[in-house]
Short mmCIF file of C-alpha atoms in Angstrom, two decimals:
data_model
loop_
_atom_site.label_atom_id
_atom_site.label_comp_id
_atom_site.label_asym_id
_atom_site.label_seq_id
_atom_site.Cartn_x
_atom_site.Cartn_y
_atom_site.Cartn_z
CA MET A 1 60.02 148.25 19.05
CA LYS A 2 58.35 150.84 16.88
CA LYS A 3 58.82 154.35 18.12
CA ALA A 4 56.41 157.18 17.34
CA LEU A 5 55.84 160.64 18.74
CA LEU A 6 52.65 161.19 20.68
CA ALA A 7 49.92 162.47 18.40
CA CYS A 8 49.02 165.25 20.80
CA ALA A 9 52.61 166.49 20.85
CA VAL A 10 52.77 166.49 17.08
CA ALA A 11 49.50 168.33 16.73
CA THR A 12 50.83 171.30 18.64
CA SER A 13 53.88 171.64 16.40
CA VAL A 14 52.46 171.10 12.91
CA SER A 15 52.95 174.09 10.68
CA THR A 16 49.81 175.67 9.27
CA THR A 17 51.66 177.47 6.53
CA LEU A 18 50.49 176.51 3.06
CA LEU A 19 52.84 176.89 0.12
CA SER A 20 51.53 177.12 -3.38
CA ALA A 21 53.36 175.83 -6.40
CA PRO A 22 53.36 178.78 -8.81
CA ILE A 23 53.90 178.40 -12.52
CA ALA A 24 57.46 177.20 -12.76
CA ASN A 25 58.17 178.46 -16.27
CA ALA A 26 59.98 175.21 -16.91
CA GLN A 27 61.70 175.49 -20.24
CA SER A 28 63.84 173.43 -22.52
CA SER A 29 67.48 174.35 -22.26
CA SER A 30 70.51 173.32 -24.21
CA SER A 31 72.91 175.16 -21.96
CA SER A 32 74.82 173.21 -19.37
CA SER A 33 75.06 173.47 -15.66
CA SER A 34 76.34 171.46 -12.76
CA SER A 35 75.96 171.19 -9.06
CA SER A 36 77.92 171.98 -5.95
CA SER A 37 77.94 170.09 -2.73
CA SER A 38 80.20 172.13 -0.57
CA SER A 39 79.43 172.06 3.13
CA ARG A 40 79.52 174.96 5.51
CA ASP A 41 80.56 174.48 9.10
CA ASP A 42 77.01 173.89 10.30
CA SER A 43 78.24 172.80 13.72
CA SER A 44 79.13 176.39 14.62
CA GLN A 45 75.81 177.82 13.54
CA ASN A 46 73.20 176.05 15.65
CA ASP A 47 72.28 175.17 19.22
CA SER A 48 74.45 172.24 20.31
CA SER A 49 71.92 171.36 23.01
CA LYS A 50 69.72 169.97 20.24
CA TRP A 51 72.42 167.73 18.77
CA ALA A 52 71.89 163.99 18.83
CA ASP A 53 74.02 162.61 21.65
CA ALA A 54 74.16 158.95 20.63
CA ILE A 55 73.42 156.42 17.93
CA SER A 56 69.86 155.15 18.39
CA GLU A 57 69.39 152.06 20.50
CA GLU A 58 69.01 148.69 18.77
CA LEU A 59 71.29 149.79 15.94
CA THR A 60 74.75 148.53 15.07
CA VAL A 61 76.59 151.04 12.88
CA VAL A 62 80.04 150.44 11.40
CA LEU A 63 82.27 152.84 9.49
CA VAL A 64 83.25 150.70 6.50
CA GLN A 65 85.55 152.76 4.28
CA ASP A 66 86.13 155.96 2.32
CA LEU A 67 84.93 155.75 -1.28
CA LEU A 68 87.74 157.91 -2.70
CA GLY A 69 91.51 157.94 -2.37
CA GLN A 70 94.68 156.29 -3.60
CA GLY A 71 94.21 152.57 -4.03
CA ILE A 72 90.42 153.04 -3.87
CA SER A 73 89.33 155.20 -6.79
CA ASP A 74 92.31 154.71 -9.10
CA ASN A 75 89.99 153.18 -11.70
CA ALA A 76 88.14 156.50 -11.97
CA GLY A 77 91.06 158.94 -12.01
CA PHE A 78 90.06 161.22 -9.11
CA TYR A 79 90.70 161.07 -5.40
CA SER A 80 88.44 163.53 -3.57
CA GLY A 81 84.77 164.43 -3.73
CA ASP A 82 81.55 164.47 -1.79
CA LEU A 83 77.92 163.31 -1.90
CA GLY A 84 77.60 159.89 -3.57
CA ILE A 85 74.02 159.54 -4.82
CA MET A 86 73.19 156.11 -6.20
CA THR A 87 70.80 154.30 -8.53
CA GLY A 88 70.78 150.84 -10.08
CA LEU A 89 72.30 150.21 -13.50
CA GLY A 90 70.56 147.58 -15.61
CA PRO A 91 69.52 144.12 -14.41
CA GLY A 92 72.86 143.11 -12.89
CA ASP A 93 74.63 144.00 -9.67
CA GLU A 94 76.24 147.23 -10.89
CA PHE A 95 75.03 150.66 -9.83
CA VAL A 96 75.81 154.32 -10.50
CA ILE A 97 77.33 156.73 -7.97
CA ILE A 98 77.09 160.49 -8.63
CA PHE A 99 79.49 162.75 -6.74
CA GLY A 100 79.33 166.52 -6.30
CA ASP A 101 82.32 168.87 -6.28
CA SER A 102 85.22 166.54 -7.09
CA PHE A 103 88.95 166.94 -7.68
CA ARG A 104 91.72 164.92 -9.28
CA GLY A 105 93.94 165.53 -6.24
CA GLN A 106 93.81 164.17 -2.71
CA THR A 107 91.57 166.87 -1.24
CA LEU A 108 89.37 169.82 -2.07
CA GLY A 109 90.99 172.27 -4.47
CA GLU A 110 93.76 169.96 -5.70
CA GLY A 111 93.68 169.37 -9.44
CA GLU A 112 90.83 169.75 -11.89
CA TRP A 113 87.48 170.80 -10.38
CA MET A 114 84.51 168.80 -11.68
CA SER A 115 80.86 168.51 -10.68
CA PRO A 116 78.97 166.32 -11.05
CA VAL A 117 80.98 163.21 -11.91
CA GLY A 118 79.85 159.60 -11.99
CA VAL A 119 81.24 156.11 -11.59
CA VAL A 120 79.98 152.57 -12.01
CA ALA A 121 80.32 150.45 -8.87
CA ARG A 122 79.21 147.25 -7.21
CA MET A 123 79.05 145.85 -3.72
CA GLY A 124 81.96 143.49 -3.07
CA VAL A 125 81.63 140.18 -1.31
CA ASP A 126 83.32 141.81 1.69
CA GLY A 127 80.53 144.38 1.94
CA LYS A 128 82.63 147.23 0.55
CA ILE A 129 81.64 149.39 -2.41
CA GLU A 130 84.01 148.80 -5.33
CA ILE A 131 84.45 151.50 -7.98
CA LEU A 132 84.79 149.76 -11.35
CA ARG A 133 85.03 152.47 -14.00
CA PRO A 134 83.97 156.01 -14.94
CA LEU A 135 80.32 156.47 -15.87
CA ASN A 136 81.32 158.56 -18.90
CA ARG A 137 83.09 155.59 -20.57
CA ASP A 138 86.52 157.22 -20.64
CA ASP A 139 89.81 156.35 -18.97
CA GLN A 140 88.96 158.72 -16.11
CA VAL A 141 85.91 160.60 -14.91
CA GLN A 142 84.93 163.79 -16.65
CA GLN A 143 82.40 166.38 -15.62
CA LEU A 144 79.08 164.94 -16.79
CA ILE A 145 77.58 168.22 -17.99
CA ASP A 146 79.24 170.97 -20.00
CA TYR A 147 79.83 174.24 -18.14
CA GLU A 148 82.64 176.19 -16.48
CA HIS A 149 83.21 176.94 -12.79
CA THR A 150 83.33 180.70 -13.27
CA ASN A 151 84.51 183.06 -10.51
CA GLY A 152 85.61 180.09 -8.45
CA LYS A 153 82.05 179.88 -7.15
CA PHE A 154 79.69 178.62 -9.84
CA THR A 155 78.97 174.91 -9.67
CA HIS A 156 76.18 172.41 -10.24
CA LEU A 157 75.36 170.16 -7.30
CA PRO A 158 73.33 167.00 -7.90
CA SER A 159 70.23 166.44 -5.77
CA ASP A 160 69.26 162.98 -6.99
CA ILE A 161 69.21 160.57 -9.93
CA ILE A 162 66.47 158.21 -11.09
CA THR A 163 65.92 155.80 -13.98
CA ILE A 164 62.53 155.86 -15.73
CA ASP A 165 61.84 153.42 -18.58
CA GLY A 166 65.55 153.03 -19.30
CA THR A 167 66.33 156.76 -19.28
CA MET A 168 68.34 158.29 -16.44
CA TYR A 169 67.30 161.66 -15.04
CA MET A 170 69.45 163.83 -12.79
CA GLN A 171 68.43 167.03 -11.04
CA THR A 172 71.10 169.61 -10.24
CA MET A 173 71.17 172.93 -8.43
CA ALA A 174 73.20 175.72 -10.02
CA ASN A 175 74.97 177.49 -7.14
CA GLU A 176 76.85 180.79 -7.15
CA GLY A 177 78.48 180.03 -3.84
CA VAL A 178 77.19 177.35 -1.48
CA GLY A 179 73.46 177.64 -0.81
CA ASN A 180 72.93 180.49 -3.27
CA VAL A 181 70.85 178.60 -5.83
CA LEU A 182 70.37 180.46 -9.11
CA TYR A 183 68.16 177.82 -10.73
CA THR A 184 67.70 174.07 -10.88
CA GLU A 185 67.98 171.86 -13.94
CA ILE A 186 66.86 168.38 -14.95
CA TRP A 187 69.11 166.36 -17.25
CA GLN A 188 68.54 163.11 -19.08
CA SER A 189 70.78 160.34 -20.38
CA THR A 190 69.66 157.66 -22.81
CA ASP A 191 73.02 155.86 -22.86
CA GLU A 192 73.30 154.77 -19.21
CA GLY A 193 74.91 157.98 -18.01
CA ALA A 194 77.63 158.40 -20.63
CA THR A 195 76.20 161.66 -22.01
CA TRP A 196 73.62 164.11 -20.67
CA THR A 197 71.28 166.75 -22.14
CA SER A 198 69.13 169.32 -20.38
CA VAL A 199 65.37 168.84 -20.56
CA ALA A 200 64.15 171.59 -18.20
CA ARG A 201 65.35 174.52 -16.15
CA THR A 202 63.35 175.89 -13.22
CA PRO A 203 63.76 179.30 -11.50
CA ARG A 204 64.98 179.24 -7.91
CA THR A 205 61.77 180.99 -6.85
CA TYR A 206 59.63 178.01 -7.82
CA PHE A 207 57.62 176.85 -4.79
CA ASN A 208 59.21 179.70 -2.84
CA GLY A 209 62.53 177.89 -3.11
CA MET A 210 61.22 174.79 -1.34
CA GLY A 211 61.57 172.75 -4.52
CA ASN A 212 65.29 173.35 -5.10
CA LEU A 213 66.79 170.45 -3.12
CA ILE A 214 64.99 167.21 -3.97
CA SER A 215 65.05 163.44 -3.81
CA TRP A 216 62.71 161.26 -5.86
CA GLU A 217 61.61 157.65 -6.13
CA HIS A 218 59.14 155.43 -7.98
CA GLY A 219 55.83 154.80 -6.27
CA GLN A 220 53.90 151.58 -6.74
CA ASP A 221 50.97 153.52 -8.22
CA GLY A 222 52.74 154.93 -11.29
CA TYR A 223 53.69 158.28 -9.70
CA ILE A 224 57.17 159.56 -8.96
CA TYR A 225 57.27 160.91 -5.40
CA VAL A 226 59.52 163.82 -4.42
CA VAL A 227 60.66 165.15 -1.07
CA SER A 228 62.05 168.67 -1.24
CA SER A 229 63.30 171.67 0.70
CA GLU A 230 65.34 174.80 0.12
CA PHE A 231 69.11 174.34 -0.03
CA GLN A 232 69.70 176.31 3.17
CA ARG A 233 69.69 173.56 5.81
CA LYS A 234 67.14 175.47 7.86
CA ASP A 235 63.77 174.54 6.37
CA PRO A 236 61.09 171.81 6.56
CA VAL A 237 60.40 169.02 4.06
CA TYR A 238 57.57 168.99 1.50
CA LEU A 239 56.14 166.13 -0.55
CA SER A 240 55.17 166.29 -4.23
CA ARG A 241 54.34 163.78 -6.95
CA PHE A 242 54.17 163.68 -10.74
CA LEU A 243 53.57 161.26 -13.57
CA PRO A 244 56.73 160.19 -15.42
CA GLU A 245 55.72 162.02 -18.60
CA ASP A 246 55.53 165.28 -16.60
CA ILE A 247 59.06 165.16 -15.18
CA ALA A 248 60.13 168.26 -17.15
CA ASP A 249 56.98 170.27 -16.39
CA ARG A 250 56.90 171.15 -12.72
CA THR A 251 53.66 173.06 -13.16
CA LYS A 252 51.99 169.65 -13.23
CA TRP A 253 53.60 168.41 -10.04
CA GLU A 254 51.10 168.06 -7.18
CA VAL A 255 51.88 169.03 -3.59
CA PHE A 256 50.64 167.06 -0.58
CA ASN A 257 48.88 168.59 2.41
CA PRO A 258 49.18 166.25 5.42
CA GLN A 259 46.57 168.26 7.29
CA THR A 260 43.85 167.42 4.76
CA GLY A 261 45.33 164.37 3.06
CA LEU A 262 44.80 166.02 -0.31
CA TRP A 263 47.06 166.67 -3.32
CA GLY A 264 46.90 169.94 -5.21
CA ALA A 265 48.56 173.25 -5.99
CA THR A 266 49.17 174.03 -2.32
CA GLY A 267 50.61 172.01 0.51
CA SER A 268 52.22 172.12 3.92
CA PRO A 269 55.31 170.38 5.29
CA ILE A 270 55.29 166.65 5.95
CA LEU A 271 58.28 167.06 8.27
CA ASP A 272 59.14 170.19 10.25
CA THR A 273 59.38 169.37 13.96
CA ASN A 274 63.00 169.76 15.12
CA VAL A 275 64.06 169.69 11.47
CA ALA A 276 66.47 171.84 9.46
CA ALA A 277 66.58 169.76 6.30
CA GLY A 278 69.82 169.19 4.49
CA GLU A 279 70.60 166.59 1.83
CA MET A 280 67.88 163.92 1.52
CA ASN A 281 67.55 160.49 -0.04
CA LEU A 282 64.15 158.86 -0.58
CA ARG A 283 64.05 155.18 -1.51
CA TYR A 284 61.42 152.40 -1.59
CA ILE A 285 62.78 149.22 0.01
CA GLN A 286 60.93 146.00 0.82
CA GLY A 287 57.50 147.61 0.77
CA HIS A 288 58.54 150.63 2.84
CA TRP A 289 59.46 154.24 2.16
CA VAL A 290 62.87 155.08 3.59
CA LEU A 291 63.96 158.70 4.04
CA ALA A 292 67.59 159.37 4.94
CA MET A 293 68.39 163.00 5.72
CA PHE A 294 71.09 165.21 7.15
CA ASN A 295 69.34 167.22 9.85
CA ARG A 296 71.32 170.32 10.71
CA GLU A 297 69.14 170.84 13.79
CA THR A 298 70.43 167.62 15.37
CA MET A 299 73.72 167.37 13.43
CA ALA A 300 72.84 163.79 12.56
CA ILE A 301 72.09 161.58 9.62
CA GLU A 302 68.56 160.48 10.42
CA ILE A 303 66.49 157.69 8.89
CA ARG A 304 62.71 157.46 8.96
CA ILE A 305 60.71 154.51 7.59
CA SER A 306 57.02 154.27 6.74
CA GLU A 307 54.72 151.98 4.78
CA ASP A 308 52.85 155.04 3.51
CA ILE A 309 54.44 158.11 2.01
CA ALA A 310 51.45 160.47 1.99
CA ARG A 311 51.31 161.11 5.72
CA ASP A 312 52.56 163.34 8.51
CA TRP A 313 56.20 162.26 8.88
CA ASP A 314 56.53 164.21 12.12
CA GLU A 315 54.78 161.24 13.74
CA ILE A 316 57.84 159.08 13.07
CA GLU A 317 60.70 159.20 15.54
CA PRO A 318 63.93 159.12 13.52
CA ALA A 319 66.77 156.69 13.95
CA ASN A 320 70.08 158.49 14.44
CA VAL A 321 72.54 156.44 12.41
CA VAL A 322 75.61 158.70 12.16
CA ILE A 323 76.07 161.78 14.34
CA SER A 324 78.48 164.68 14.52
CA GLY A 325 79.26 164.16 18.17
CA THR A 326 81.24 166.67 20.22
CA GLY A 327 84.77 165.30 20.04
CA GLY A 328 85.72 167.34 17.02
CA TRP A 329 88.56 166.64 14.59
CA ASN A 330 91.07 165.81 17.31
CA ALA A 331 89.05 162.76 18.34
CA ASP A 332 88.73 159.49 16.41
CA GLN A 333 86.22 159.74 13.58
CA THR A 334 83.51 157.14 14.24
CA PRO A 335 79.74 156.81 13.68
CA SER A 336 79.30 158.57 17.04
CA ASN A 337 81.78 161.36 16.25
CA PHE A 338 81.79 162.10 12.54
CA THR A 339 82.70 165.79 12.52
CA GLN A 340 81.17 168.15 9.95
CA LEU A 341 79.03 165.49 8.33
CA TYR A 342 76.38 165.91 5.63
CA GLY A 343 74.72 163.98 2.83
CA GLY A 344 73.42 160.49 3.58
CA TYR A 345 72.66 158.32 0.51
CA ILE A 346 71.34 154.76 0.47
CA THR A 347 73.02 152.06 -1.63
CA PRO A 348 70.75 150.23 -4.11
CA THR A 349 71.77 146.93 -2.48
CA SER A 350 70.31 147.92 0.90
CA THR A 351 67.66 146.04 2.84
CA LEU A 352 65.87 147.22 5.96
CA ASP A 353 67.92 144.95 8.21
CA ASN A 354 71.24 145.54 6.44
CA MET A 355 71.57 149.04 5.01
CA ASP A 356 74.60 150.87 3.65
CA ILE A 357 74.71 154.63 3.30
CA VAL A 358 77.29 157.12 2.05
CA VAL A 359 77.97 160.17 4.22
CA SER A 360 80.14 163.17 3.32
CA GLN A 361 82.66 164.93 5.53
CA TRP A 362 84.64 168.13 5.05
CA ASN A 363 87.07 169.81 7.41
CA THR A 364 86.39 173.40 6.38
CA SER A 365 89.15 174.77 8.63
CA ASP A 366 92.00 173.48 6.45
CA ASP A 367 90.47 171.20 3.76
CA SER A 368 92.58 168.33 5.08
CA ARG A 369 89.56 166.05 4.99
CA TYR A 370 87.08 165.95 2.10
CA ASN A 371 85.53 162.60 1.21
CA SER A 372 82.47 160.36 1.02
CA THR A 373 82.39 157.45 3.46
CA GLN A 374 80.42 154.20 3.56
CA PHE A 375 78.62 153.13 6.74
CA ASN A 376 76.76 149.88 7.40
CA ILE A 377 73.63 149.90 9.57
CA LYS A 378 71.96 146.86 11.06
CA GLY A 379 68.81 146.87 13.19
CA LEU A 380 66.56 149.41 11.48
CA ASP A 381 63.91 146.72 11.07
CA THR A 382 63.94 146.15 14.83
CA PHE A 383 63.99 149.86 15.64
CA PHE A 384 60.91 150.50 13.51
CA GLY A 385 59.13 147.27 14.42
CA ILE A 386 59.18 145.82 10.90
CA ASP A 387 58.96 142.09 10.17
CA ILE A 388 61.24 141.66 7.17
CA ASN A 389 59.99 138.10 6.67
CA THR A 390 56.62 139.32 5.40
CA PRO A 391 56.10 139.46 1.60
CA GLN A 392 58.38 142.13 0.17
CA ALA A 393 57.96 144.62 -2.62
CA ARG A 394 60.54 145.59 -5.22
CA THR A 395 64.15 145.91 -4.16
CA PHE A 396 67.26 146.35 -6.25
CA THR A 397 68.87 143.10 -5.24
CA LEU A 398 67.70 139.84 -6.75
CA GLN A 399 65.96 137.70 -4.17
CA GLN A 400 66.76 133.98 -4.14
CA GLN A 401 63.86 132.03 -5.55
CA PRO A 402 62.56 128.81 -3.93
CA GLU A 403 64.11 125.74 -5.47
CA ALA A 404 61.75 124.23 -7.99
CA SER A 405 60.88 120.56 -7.69
CA GLY A 406 62.69 118.31 -10.10
CA ASN A 407 65.58 119.10 -12.38
CA GLN A 408 64.47 121.97 -14.59
CA ALA A 409 67.31 121.25 -16.98
CA ASP A 410 65.63 117.96 -17.89
CA ILE A 411 62.36 119.52 -19.02
CA GLN A 412 61.77 119.05 -22.72
CA VAL A 413 59.57 121.44 -24.68
CA GLU A 414 57.87 120.13 -27.80
CA GLU A 415 55.74 122.19 -30.16
CA VAL A 416 52.57 120.28 -31.16
CA PRO A 417 50.18 121.50 -33.90
CA ILE A 418 46.67 122.39 -32.69
CA ASP A 419 43.99 119.97 -33.76
CA PRO A 420 41.53 121.66 -36.23
CA GLU A 421 38.55 120.79 -34.00
CA MET A 422 40.25 122.31 -30.96
CA GLN A 423 41.17 125.40 -33.00
CA ALA A 424 37.49 125.89 -33.83
CA LEU A 425 36.52 125.67 -30.16
CA LEU A 426 39.24 128.14 -29.15
CA THR A 427 38.13 130.58 -31.84
CA GLN A 428 34.55 130.36 -30.58
CA ASP A 429 35.64 131.01 -27.00
CA MET A 430 37.66 134.06 -28.09
CA VAL A 431 34.64 135.50 -29.87
CA LEU A 432 32.50 135.05 -26.76
CA ASP A 433 35.15 136.61 -24.52
CA ASN A 434 35.60 139.64 -26.76
CA GLY A 435 31.86 140.15 -26.90
CA GLY A 436 31.56 140.54 -23.15
CA LYS A 437 31.67 143.84 -21.31
CA THR A 438 34.56 144.74 -19.04
CA GLU A 439 34.03 147.34 -16.32
CA ILE A 440 37.09 149.38 -15.44
CA ILE A 441 37.00 150.76 -11.91
CA PRO A 442 39.42 153.67 -11.39
CA LEU A 443 41.76 153.64 -8.42
CA GLU A 444 41.03 156.00 -5.59
CA PRO A 445 43.13 159.17 -5.88
#
């Protein structure tokens, strides 16, 4: 059954603070930067009484596998890393995975430090993600952007990746220590992720910092929609949009105000009740907007689903799909006790009734555990009251087409010259058609 918060309860908690999007001074940059995904021990810094105490009812969640390690990521030449942000690659079944702070060795700090790095992967017939090769077309992964990790602190952490008209775009946050964002940067690749160049750099003060951590996705109306927050894991979520040609000019990005339903230079949060937003992943699946998010307030990976994106998302009760639990590191690590979790990224092969996500985990006490892990979730369609048998919008996976009648291989195509008399009639019809008036009615904003 669909679960929603009572409207009256939401109304009392909606923030009335409006944020304006000041001039971002976005500028072209040839310098390189990267991104860092390191996790603090958030479990020791908030009220445990607010933590999610169980996986949401009607869901079946299975821990599938780690993405990195010996015998798993040998094809890519590194064995530890976090995040795991994904996007489709071409028309086939391959997709890209972007990791944050990564190391050649078995855990954090062992071997060469790189961030971000990328691999090409696919979903195996057994439901497990298979890493096929490095994204950078070398024998092993290399840092995708050119910069140095100075002072043992400076790193670029990826927020999200998107493909627009065949060009990949990746946004990173330049951190001088975890959570201390110096600026953000947008990079592009025209060779399917092999090489990257900077197209814009934005000051950390843009949108009062609430535009630093982002996730973006194609809308069905030509806009790219963006959810964002500050990279502090203590703030609400905002919604913006832009046209693809304006990706490098954030002064043209519009902010949504759920209180008025309007887009403009100012906006208020779409999600702030019991929320301390961490890493987010926004995707459009089977005609629905899906937002996966690490919520530090509840120490859970939460998923919210809506047919409409421009709305008050506080009205949607989240599904808790992976939670920190209270057992700690001495207990078995399961979907109900995944200690020091963060991230939460949706695979491009996901459907609403069968979704896979990648969640990060880091034991900050001794660095003995530092990896990205795949989970499978079934039942989100039931939880949110969605009939997946209704006509579906774009998804990454190819849907099986109804079998055509007859044997299509036996169809013969023959080119026949047009009769001169028929050509004259067709020409006359074309003249009449072109002479008519066509009224273009603009879409509602």
